[in-house]
């Protein structure tokens, strides 16, 4: 009798050890899955912060498409160096670096010395994942022209991680319960009196764990929601007249400053007056040679009818070729807005900083109906100031910074970023 009880106890103990090991493995897998998801999220954040302004995954923008970039570099260490300081790699004469430099009109890539190898690996992993390609497309195209699909794929991936984590958590709880029952059976076999099991809803340990999880998840969701308050990224209102930047700035190569002259001369870029539109459309009264215009919902746009709307606002009689005096201002809907406490000067960036419109507004020359490309957050602006190199030499605006000029001549510095000339000081942007 004693021998049978001992064997039963030994068997129970063995099963408990096996279950404990299985439980440990499942918990490890759960943490590993969460860690992998976190790394993917880090790769996404780094890609959007460092790469998305110049690169897409599967098409050329300011720089080359990044899909397959690892295959194009036979030395990964040189790729790391290229990301951190492209100028140094070009000086070494590395063939791939020189080829890219020459192919893109000898424009050097922005240096990212703060990125570590694991950061670059996270970006590369993000580029190589299935759902990442559409995310980049969403940055450079209208929201319904790819980014929605990209966001859906990314959401599907995150949902899958969430479901797997939940399943593993449920399995872990079941194993804990099985372990508890086995312990109870073992104690009974050994004649040890065990306490009555506490119901799940009264177990303080379980309640504490659930409270912590609820607090963390609730805090994360609240933080993410609060962080987006006041930001209008991808905001794309329907305007009184369908104005295609693809046709005007893209196909016809009309300079942005022709319509938005204030961007070069004043704080505000200004919305052009009707007279600016009529400078061209007194003679251009129909749309016949351009590509088919489409709204974001896929509906076709009659370009000639839109020009007739312009004539109504301008009070212009196209048959008599004179103004009727019944015109009125076009009530364009403003897209880009900053808080009242933020100071932003267009001329400072366009004239002194030599920035292209695309830096903040995206590939505007490829947009039908314009949308807000950047979130225009403080973090986004500060990151740009830390990394953007200014045209420091032969720029009278920066002549007062004699020390930097001397350092550039001596070779002590290879470039000057906005941050070095006070671009991250609070009073630069805040009253």
Tab-separated table of C-alpha atoms in Angstrom:
chain	number	residue	atom	x	y	z
A	1	UNK	CA	0.000	0.000	0.000
A	2	UNK	CA	2.829	2.356	0.929
A	3	UNK	CA	4.698	1.407	-2.248
A	4	UNK	CA	1.685	2.154	-4.435
A	5	UNK	CA	1.185	5.534	-2.735
A	6	UNK	CA	4.869	6.361	-3.158
A	7	UNK	CA	4.784	5.457	-6.846
A	8	UNK	CA	1.635	7.523	-7.329
A	9	UNK	CA	3.268	10.489	-5.589
A	10	UNK	CA	6.429	10.120	-7.685
A	11	UNK	CA	4.312	10.000	-10.856
A	12	UNK	CA	2.423	13.105	-9.818
A	13	UNK	CA	5.667	14.944	-9.055
A	14	UNK	CA	7.053	13.957	-12.436
A	15	UNK	CA	3.951	15.250	-14.216
A	16	UNK	CA	4.136	18.478	-12.234
A	17	UNK	CA	7.761	18.998	-13.286
A	18	UNK	CA	6.879	18.378	-16.924
A	19	UNK	CA	3.985	20.838	-16.744
A	20	UNK	CA	6.169	23.424	-15.029
A	21	UNK	CA	8.762	23.113	-17.791
A	22	UNK	CA	6.046	23.369	-20.446
A	23	UNK	CA	4.649	26.413	-18.671
A	24	UNK	CA	8.108	28.049	-18.605
A	25	UNK	CA	8.538	27.370	-22.334
A	26	UNK	CA	5.150	28.938	-23.159
A	27	UNK	CA	5.892	31.989	-21.033
A	28	UNK	CA	9.258	32.344	-22.786
A	29	UNK	CA	7.553	32.082	-26.188
A	30	UNK	CA	5.037	34.737	-25.132
A	31	UNK	CA	7.777	37.134	-24.028
A	32	UNK	CA	9.752	36.389	-27.199
A	33	UNK	CA	6.697	37.195	-29.344
A	34	UNK	CA	6.160	40.451	-27.476
A	35	UNK	CA	9.851	41.308	-27.872
A	36	UNK	CA	9.681	40.612	-31.607
A	37	UNK	CA	6.600	42.828	-31.892
A	38	UNK	CA	8.366	45.581	-29.960
A	39	UNK	CA	11.372	45.334	-32.276
A	40	UNK	CA	9.089	45.610	-35.315
A	41	UNK	CA	7.456	48.674	-33.781
A	42	UNK	CA	10.897	50.183	-33.108
A	43	UNK	CA	11.830	49.535	-36.740
A	44	UNK	CA	8.656	51.260	-37.880
A	45	UNK	CA	9.249	54.274	-35.651
A	46	UNK	CA	12.868	54.581	-36.759
A	47	UNK	CA	11.915	54.196	-40.424
A	48	UNK	CA	9.263	56.902	-40.212
A	49	UNK	CA	11.554	59.242	-38.262
A	50	UNK	CA	14.768	58.730	-40.217
A	51	UNK	CA	13.967	57.359	-43.663
A	52	UNK	CA	10.416	58.112	-44.801
A	53	UNK	CA	11.041	61.743	-45.775
A	54	UNK	CA	13.396	60.638	-48.596
A	55	UNK	CA	12.735	56.935	-49.172
A	56	UNK	CA	9.899	54.531	-49.886
A	57	UNK	CA	10.081	50.756	-49.727
A	58	UNK	CA	9.198	49.880	-53.292
A	59	UNK	CA	9.624	53.042	-55.350
A	60	UNK	CA	12.124	55.832	-55.858
A	61	UNK	CA	11.529	59.166	-54.142
A	62	UNK	CA	14.279	61.639	-53.282
A	63	UNK	CA	16.469	58.582	-52.711
A	64	UNK	CA	16.338	55.007	-54.037
A	65	UNK	CA	13.749	52.421	-53.078
A	66	UNK	CA	14.908	50.525	-49.995
A	67	UNK	CA	13.512	47.122	-50.891
A	68	UNK	CA	16.431	44.726	-51.242
A	69	UNK	CA	18.977	47.297	-50.079
A	70	UNK	CA	20.960	44.654	-48.179
A	71	UNK	CA	21.416	42.654	-51.383
A	72	UNK	CA	22.876	45.685	-53.144
A	73	UNK	CA	25.601	46.093	-50.510
A	74	UNK	CA	28.080	43.220	-50.372
A	75	UNK	CA	29.513	44.469	-47.059
A	76	UNK	CA	26.927	45.062	-44.334
A	77	UNK	CA	29.429	46.950	-42.174
A	78	UNK	CA	29.841	49.473	-44.983
A	79	UNK	CA	26.051	49.797	-45.141
A	80	UNK	CA	26.069	50.638	-41.423
A	81	UNK	CA	28.780	53.248	-42.013
A	82	UNK	CA	26.861	54.644	-44.996
A	83	UNK	CA	23.756	55.212	-42.869
A	84	UNK	CA	25.767	56.859	-40.101
A	85	UNK	CA	27.996	59.004	-42.331
A	86	UNK	CA	27.649	58.689	-46.109
A	87	UNK	CA	30.293	61.357	-46.776
A	88	UNK	CA	32.974	59.307	-45.025
A	89	UNK	CA	32.120	56.164	-47.025
A	90	UNK	CA	32.233	58.137	-50.300
A	91	UNK	CA	35.680	59.491	-49.381
A	92	UNK	CA	36.883	55.910	-48.866
A	93	UNK	CA	35.897	55.233	-52.478
A	94	UNK	CA	33.586	52.323	-51.710
A	95	UNK	CA	32.111	51.456	-55.160
A	96	UNK	CA	28.453	51.120	-54.141
A	97	UNK	CA	28.545	54.395	-52.189
A	98	UNK	CA	30.162	56.280	-55.067
A	99	UNK	CA	27.662	54.816	-57.539
A	100	UNK	CA	24.651	55.915	-55.460
A	101	UNK	CA	26.209	59.348	-54.898
A	102	UNK	CA	26.725	59.892	-58.636
A	103	UNK	CA	23.349	58.439	-59.607
A	104	UNK	CA	21.480	60.890	-57.385
A	105	UNK	CA	23.200	64.052	-58.619
A	106	UNK	CA	25.911	63.961	-55.951
A	107	UNK	CA	23.466	64.781	-53.169
A	108	UNK	CA	24.718	63.313	-49.909
A	109	UNK	CA	22.388	61.374	-47.686
A	110	UNK	CA	21.650	62.852	-44.275
A	111	UNK	CA	23.998	61.401	-41.659
A	112	UNK	CA	22.560	59.497	-38.700
A	113	UNK	CA	25.554	59.023	-36.340
A	114	UNK	CA	23.219	58.292	-33.426
A	115	UNK	CA	21.947	55.035	-34.974
A	116	UNK	CA	23.517	51.869	-33.585
A	117	UNK	CA	23.882	48.594	-35.491
A	118	UNK	CA	20.804	47.148	-33.808
A	119	UNK	CA	18.783	50.261	-34.745
A	120	UNK	CA	19.751	49.866	-38.405
A	121	UNK	CA	18.964	46.147	-38.198
A	122	UNK	CA	15.506	47.002	-36.815
A	123	UNK	CA	14.917	49.332	-39.781
A	124	UNK	CA	16.109	46.675	-42.242
A	125	UNK	CA	13.890	44.060	-40.596
A	126	UNK	CA	10.962	46.444	-40.863
A	127	UNK	CA	11.703	47.014	-44.559
A	128	UNK	CA	11.876	43.270	-45.177
A	129	UNK	CA	8.568	42.454	-43.432
A	130	UNK	CA	5.533	41.869	-45.599
A	131	UNK	CA	3.364	44.721	-44.284
A	132	UNK	CA	6.039	47.427	-44.297
A	133	UNK	CA	6.006	48.277	-47.998
A	134	UNK	CA	2.529	49.764	-47.922
A	135	UNK	CA	3.337	51.906	-44.900
A	136	UNK	CA	5.926	53.818	-46.912
A	137	UNK	CA	3.452	54.149	-49.754
A	138	UNK	CA	1.019	55.730	-47.322
A	139	UNK	CA	3.598	58.402	-46.511
A	140	UNK	CA	4.098	59.419	-50.106
A	141	UNK	CA	0.656	58.941	-51.596
A	142	UNK	CA	-2.843	60.001	-50.801
A	143	UNK	CA	-4.378	58.076	-47.928
A	144	UNK	CA	-6.722	56.086	-50.107
A	145	UNK	CA	-4.015	55.346	-52.645
A	146	UNK	CA	-2.171	52.710	-50.705
A	147	UNK	CA	-1.740	53.791	-47.114
A	148	UNK	CA	-5.104	52.453	-46.099
A	149	UNK	CA	-4.124	49.038	-47.385
A	150	UNK	CA	-0.751	49.355	-45.671
A	151	UNK	CA	-2.396	50.331	-42.411
A	152	UNK	CA	-4.766	47.399	-42.717
A	153	UNK	CA	-1.898	44.966	-43.268
A	154	UNK	CA	0.010	46.438	-40.343
A	155	UNK	CA	-3.098	46.261	-38.153
A	156	UNK	CA	-3.622	42.646	-39.222
A	157	UNK	CA	-0.049	41.858	-38.170
A	158	UNK	CA	-0.481	43.540	-34.785
A	159	UNK	CA	-3.829	41.800	-34.329
A	160	UNK	CA	-2.174	38.443	-35.012
A	161	UNK	CA	0.487	39.152	-32.381
A	162	UNK	CA	-2.233	40.139	-29.941
A	163	UNK	CA	-4.265	36.984	-30.574
A	164	UNK	CA	-1.184	34.750	-30.196
A	165	UNK	CA	-0.216	36.469	-26.960
A	166	UNK	CA	-3.766	36.088	-25.629
A	167	UNK	CA	-3.834	32.381	-26.539
A	168	UNK	CA	-0.494	31.813	-24.820
A	169	UNK	CA	-1.726	33.674	-21.755
A	170	UNK	CA	-4.874	31.505	-21.600
A	171	UNK	CA	-2.763	28.336	-21.961
A	172	UNK	CA	-0.458	29.544	-19.171
A	173	UNK	CA	-3.471	30.115	-16.878
A	174	UNK	CA	-4.832	26.666	-17.697
A	175	UNK	CA	-1.464	25.100	-16.892
A	176	UNK	CA	-1.364	26.987	-13.614
A	177	UNK	CA	-4.761	25.568	-12.739
A	178	UNK	CA	-3.702	22.048	-13.757
A	179	UNK	CA	-0.540	22.434	-11.695
A	180	UNK	CA	-2.654	23.488	-8.713
A	181	UNK	CA	-4.927	20.466	-9.096
A	182	UNK	CA	-1.956	18.090	-9.365
A	183	UNK	CA	-0.473	19.603	-6.236
A	184	UNK	CA	-3.786	19.025	-4.460
A	185	UNK	CA	-3.909	15.379	-5.590
A	186	UNK	CA	-0.295	14.847	-4.506
A	187	UNK	CA	-0.975	16.342	-1.099
A	188	UNK	CA	-4.003	14.094	-0.675
A	189	UNK	CA	-1.935	11.041	-1.638
A	190	UNK	CA	0.712	11.993	0.930
A	191	UNK	CA	-1.926	12.662	3.575
A	192	UNK	CA	-1.112	16.371	3.699
A	193	UNK	CA	-4.086	18.572	4.402
A	194	UNK	CA	-4.284	21.353	1.813
A	195	UNK	CA	-6.211	24.552	1.951
A	196	UNK	CA	-9.367	24.934	-0.087
A	197	UNK	CA	-8.633	26.487	-3.505
A	198	UNK	CA	-9.485	30.151	-3.795
A	199	UNK	CA	-11.837	31.021	-6.668
A	200	UNK	CA	-10.190	32.878	-9.552
A	201	UNK	CA	-12.172	36.062	-8.980
A	202	UNK	CA	-11.060	36.158	-5.325
A	203	UNK	CA	-7.406	35.279	-5.885
A	204	UNK	CA	-5.399	38.392	-4.973
A	205	UNK	CA	-2.477	37.435	-7.177
A	206	UNK	CA	-4.692	37.090	-10.271
A	207	UNK	CA	-6.552	40.294	-9.429
A	208	UNK	CA	-3.249	42.165	-9.033
A	209	UNK	CA	-1.933	40.843	-12.359
A	210	UNK	CA	-5.146	41.787	-14.183
A	211	UNK	CA	-5.101	45.245	-12.561
A	212	UNK	CA	-1.515	45.821	-13.693
A	213	UNK	CA	-2.292	44.651	-17.243
A	214	UNK	CA	-5.393	46.859	-17.368
A	215	UNK	CA	-3.391	49.812	-16.052
A	216	UNK	CA	-0.589	49.334	-18.616
A	217	UNK	CA	-2.914	48.803	-21.585
A	218	UNK	CA	-5.212	51.651	-20.522
A	219	UNK	CA	-2.252	53.960	-19.979
A	220	UNK	CA	-0.759	53.102	-23.362
A	221	UNK	CA	-4.053	53.651	-25.215
A	222	UNK	CA	-4.698	56.902	-23.333
A	223	UNK	CA	-1.189	58.168	-24.047
A	224	UNK	CA	-1.394	57.314	-27.755
A	225	UNK	CA	-4.805	58.971	-28.059
A	226	UNK	CA	-3.729	62.076	-26.145
A	227	UNK	CA	-0.536	62.345	-28.162
A	228	UNK	CA	-2.535	62.606	-31.364
A	229	UNK	CA	-4.836	65.368	-30.145
A	230	UNK	CA	-4.631	68.429	-32.364
A	231	UNK	CA	-2.697	66.646	-35.094
A	232	UNK	CA	-4.279	66.221	-38.486
A	233	UNK	CA	-1.962	63.951	-40.419
A	234	UNK	CA	-3.620	62.707	-43.645
A	235	UNK	CA	-6.356	65.358	-43.301
A	236	UNK	CA	-7.756	65.767	-46.817
A	237	UNK	CA	-10.843	67.971	-47.139
A	238	UNK	CA	-12.778	68.332	-50.379
A	239	UNK	CA	-12.106	71.808	-51.762
A	240	UNK	CA	-14.587	74.129	-53.554
A	241	UNK	CA	-12.643	73.581	-56.788
A	242	UNK	CA	-10.749	70.413	-57.604
A	243	UNK	CA	-7.191	71.650	-57.952
A	244	UNK	CA	-4.705	68.992	-59.023
A	245	UNK	CA	-1.106	69.581	-57.953
A	246	UNK	CA	-0.217	66.602	-60.148
A	247	UNK	CA	-1.313	68.569	-63.221
A	248	UNK	CA	0.024	71.990	-62.181
A	249	UNK	CA	3.203	71.277	-60.198
A	250	UNK	CA	3.915	67.841	-61.670
A	251	UNK	CA	3.030	67.662	-65.361
A	252	UNK	CA	3.229	71.391	-66.140
A	253	UNK	CA	6.167	72.014	-63.787
A	254	UNK	CA	4.733	75.224	-62.323
A	255	UNK	CA	7.054	76.356	-59.532
A	256	UNK	CA	5.470	76.250	-56.077
A	257	UNK	CA	6.610	79.827	-55.439
A	258	UNK	CA	4.624	81.139	-58.410
A	259	UNK	CA	1.400	80.487	-56.503
A	260	UNK	CA	2.780	80.536	-52.954
A	261	UNK	CA	5.189	83.472	-53.194
A	262	UNK	CA	4.854	84.199	-49.496
A	263	UNK	CA	6.822	81.040	-48.700
A	264	UNK	CA	9.956	82.748	-49.983
A	265	UNK	CA	9.328	86.223	-48.639
A	266	UNK	CA	7.278	86.021	-45.458
A	267	UNK	CA	6.158	83.911	-42.532
A	268	UNK	CA	3.108	82.527	-44.346
A	269	UNK	CA	3.082	80.665	-47.664
A	270	UNK	CA	-0.308	82.241	-48.491
A	271	UNK	CA	-3.146	80.772	-50.515
A	272	UNK	CA	-3.035	82.334	-54.001
A	273	UNK	CA	-5.716	84.812	-54.943
A	274	UNK	CA	-8.132	84.232	-57.818
A	275	UNK	CA	-6.110	86.678	-59.930
A	276	UNK	CA	-3.079	84.384	-59.752
A	277	UNK	CA	-5.189	81.523	-61.137
A	278	UNK	CA	-6.601	83.758	-63.854
A	279	UNK	CA	-3.135	84.714	-65.086
A	280	UNK	CA	-3.096	81.339	-66.807
A	281	UNK	CA	-6.768	80.469	-67.099
A	282	UNK	CA	-7.778	83.515	-69.085
A	283	UNK	CA	-6.331	81.561	-71.980
A	284	UNK	CA	-6.703	78.001	-70.722
A	285	UNK	CA	-10.458	77.410	-70.584
A	286	UNK	CA	-10.680	73.646	-70.975
A	287	UNK	CA	-8.924	70.488	-69.809
A	288	UNK	CA	-8.344	68.179	-72.733
A	289	UNK	CA	-4.773	66.835	-72.849
A	290	UNK	CA	-4.058	65.812	-69.298
A	291	UNK	CA	-4.651	62.456	-67.583
A	292	UNK	CA	-8.070	61.536	-66.239
A	293	UNK	CA	-8.641	63.311	-62.938
A	294	UNK	CA	-9.997	61.172	-60.115
A	295	UNK	CA	-11.195	61.980	-56.632
A	296	UNK	CA	-10.106	59.880	-53.700
A	297	UNK	CA	-13.301	57.806	-53.897
A	298	UNK	CA	-12.473	56.926	-57.515
A	299	UNK	CA	-15.102	59.180	-59.113
A	300	UNK	CA	-14.066	61.034	-62.253
A	301	UNK	CA	-13.534	64.787	-62.309
A	302	UNK	CA	-14.453	66.978	-65.282
A	303	UNK	CA	-11.461	69.318	-65.509
A	304	UNK	CA	-13.215	71.741	-67.851
A	305	UNK	CA	-16.190	72.034	-65.457
A	306	UNK	CA	-13.762	72.860	-62.627
A	307	UNK	CA	-12.262	75.672	-64.729
A	308	UNK	CA	-15.805	77.010	-65.234
A	309	UNK	CA	-16.178	77.083	-61.417
A	310	UNK	CA	-13.058	79.236	-61.297
A	311	UNK	CA	-14.624	81.643	-63.801
A	312	UNK	CA	-17.715	81.942	-61.597
A	313	UNK	CA	-15.607	82.815	-58.567
A	314	UNK	CA	-13.502	85.254	-60.601
A	315	UNK	CA	-16.534	86.849	-62.234
A	316	UNK	CA	-15.062	86.196	-65.666
A	317	UNK	CA	-17.062	85.881	-68.863
A	318	UNK	CA	-15.055	83.545	-71.125
A	319	UNK	CA	-17.105	84.422	-74.204
A	320	UNK	CA	-16.828	88.198	-73.849
A	321	UNK	CA	-13.357	87.800	-72.280
A	322	UNK	CA	-13.981	90.375	-69.587
A	323	UNK	CA	-14.798	90.539	-65.905
A	324	UNK	CA	-18.441	90.945	-64.916
A	325	UNK	CA	-17.730	92.427	-61.492
A	326	UNK	CA	-19.670	89.635	-59.765
A	327	UNK	CA	-16.705	87.643	-58.564
A	328	UNK	CA	-16.019	86.454	-55.020
A	329	UNK	CA	-13.172	84.877	-53.110
A	330	UNK	CA	-12.736	81.111	-53.280
A	331	UNK	CA	-13.353	79.645	-49.834
A	332	UNK	CA	-10.439	77.231	-49.808
A	333	UNK	CA	-10.290	74.958	-46.767
A	334	UNK	CA	-6.996	75.341	-44.928
A	335	UNK	CA	-5.202	72.041	-44.381
A	336	UNK	CA	-2.012	72.805	-42.447
A	337	UNK	CA	-2.483	74.452	-39.062
A	338	UNK	CA	-0.142	74.994	-36.121
A	339	UNK	CA	-1.060	75.883	-32.524
A	340	UNK	CA	-1.124	79.595	-31.683
A	341	UNK	CA	1.920	79.284	-29.431
A	342	UNK	CA	4.098	77.916	-32.252
A	343	UNK	CA	6.122	80.230	-34.485
A	344	UNK	CA	6.976	78.979	-37.958
A	345	UNK	CA	8.488	81.142	-40.668
A	346	UNK	CA	8.364	79.851	-44.237
A	347	UNK	CA	10.994	82.234	-45.570
A	348	UNK	CA	13.394	81.169	-42.815
A	349	UNK	CA	13.192	77.584	-44.068
A	350	UNK	CA	12.857	78.172	-47.828
A	351	UNK	CA	15.249	81.122	-48.318
A	352	UNK	CA	17.765	80.748	-45.494
A	353	UNK	CA	17.494	77.023	-44.859
A	354	UNK	CA	17.204	76.120	-48.572
A	355	UNK	CA	14.545	73.505	-47.817
A	356	UNK	CA	12.348	72.052	-50.527
A	357	UNK	CA	8.579	72.164	-50.146
A	358	UNK	CA	8.551	68.350	-50.197
A	359	UNK	CA	10.445	68.199	-46.893
A	360	UNK	CA	7.298	69.116	-44.970
A	361	UNK	CA	4.534	68.669	-47.534
A	362	UNK	CA	5.613	65.407	-49.129
A	363	UNK	CA	5.562	64.781	-52.866
A	364	UNK	CA	3.092	67.558	-53.486
A	365	UNK	CA	3.697	67.319	-57.246
A	366	UNK	CA	2.086	63.866	-57.213
A	367	UNK	CA	-1.029	64.744	-55.217
A	368	UNK	CA	-4.457	65.196	-56.718
A	369	UNK	CA	-6.345	66.568	-53.759
A	370	UNK	CA	-3.769	67.770	-51.230
A	371	UNK	CA	-3.571	66.181	-47.797
A	372	UNK	CA	-1.406	66.800	-44.745
A	373	UNK	CA	1.682	64.677	-45.223
A	374	UNK	CA	3.467	65.213	-41.870
A	375	UNK	CA	1.998	65.253	-38.384
A	376	UNK	CA	3.800	68.584	-37.728
A	377	UNK	CA	4.412	67.546	-34.126
A	378	UNK	CA	7.129	69.018	-31.942
A	379	UNK	CA	9.068	65.749	-32.066
A	380	UNK	CA	8.911	65.735	-35.856
A	381	UNK	CA	10.265	69.300	-36.068
A	382	UNK	CA	13.010	68.729	-33.481
A	383	UNK	CA	14.129	65.561	-35.240
A	384	UNK	CA	14.384	67.478	-38.521
A	385	UNK	CA	16.447	70.217	-36.864
A	386	UNK	CA	18.814	67.670	-35.368
A	387	UNK	CA	19.490	65.941	-38.652
A	388	UNK	CA	19.025	68.465	-41.467
A	389	UNK	CA	22.228	69.989	-42.769
A	390	UNK	CA	22.008	73.620	-43.785
A	391	UNK	CA	23.645	75.234	-46.795
A	392	UNK	CA	26.079	76.999	-44.538
A	393	UNK	CA	28.699	78.301	-46.941
A	394	UNK	CA	27.903	81.005	-49.491
A	395	UNK	CA	24.780	81.854	-47.520
A	396	UNK	CA	24.807	85.427	-46.182
A	397	UNK	CA	22.237	84.612	-43.539
A	398	UNK	CA	24.778	82.459	-41.700
A	399	UNK	CA	27.738	84.828	-42.044
A	400	UNK	CA	27.544	85.711	-38.323
A	401	UNK	CA	28.653	82.206	-37.328
A	402	UNK	CA	32.364	82.811	-37.879
A	403	UNK	CA	33.542	79.885	-35.749
A	404	UNK	CA	31.598	77.358	-37.789
A	405	UNK	CA	32.927	78.865	-41.017
A	406	UNK	CA	36.481	78.522	-39.752
A	407	UNK	CA	35.868	74.943	-38.610
A	408	UNK	CA	34.503	74.052	-42.041
A	409	UNK	CA	37.560	75.566	-43.729
A	410	UNK	CA	39.917	73.670	-41.417
A	411	UNK	CA	38.015	70.435	-41.910
A	412	UNK	CA	37.138	70.158	-38.231
A	413	UNK	CA	33.475	69.989	-39.269
A	414	UNK	CA	32.105	68.426	-42.430
A	415	UNK	CA	28.670	70.022	-42.093
A	416	UNK	CA	26.475	72.129	-39.818
A	417	UNK	CA	23.030	71.001	-38.711
A	418	UNK	CA	20.175	73.258	-37.647
A	419	UNK	CA	20.651	72.067	-34.069
A	420	UNK	CA	24.191	73.507	-33.939
A	421	UNK	CA	22.942	77.005	-34.694
A	422	UNK	CA	20.235	76.955	-32.028
A	423	UNK	CA	17.551	75.040	-33.886
A	424	UNK	CA	16.429	73.137	-30.797
A	425	UNK	CA	16.203	76.125	-28.454
A	426	UNK	CA	12.657	76.596	-27.152
A	427	UNK	CA	12.435	80.291	-28.048
A	428	UNK	CA	13.170	79.553	-31.704
A	429	UNK	CA	9.688	78.152	-32.196
A	430	UNK	CA	7.720	79.242	-29.118
A	431	UNK	CA	6.770	82.767	-28.158
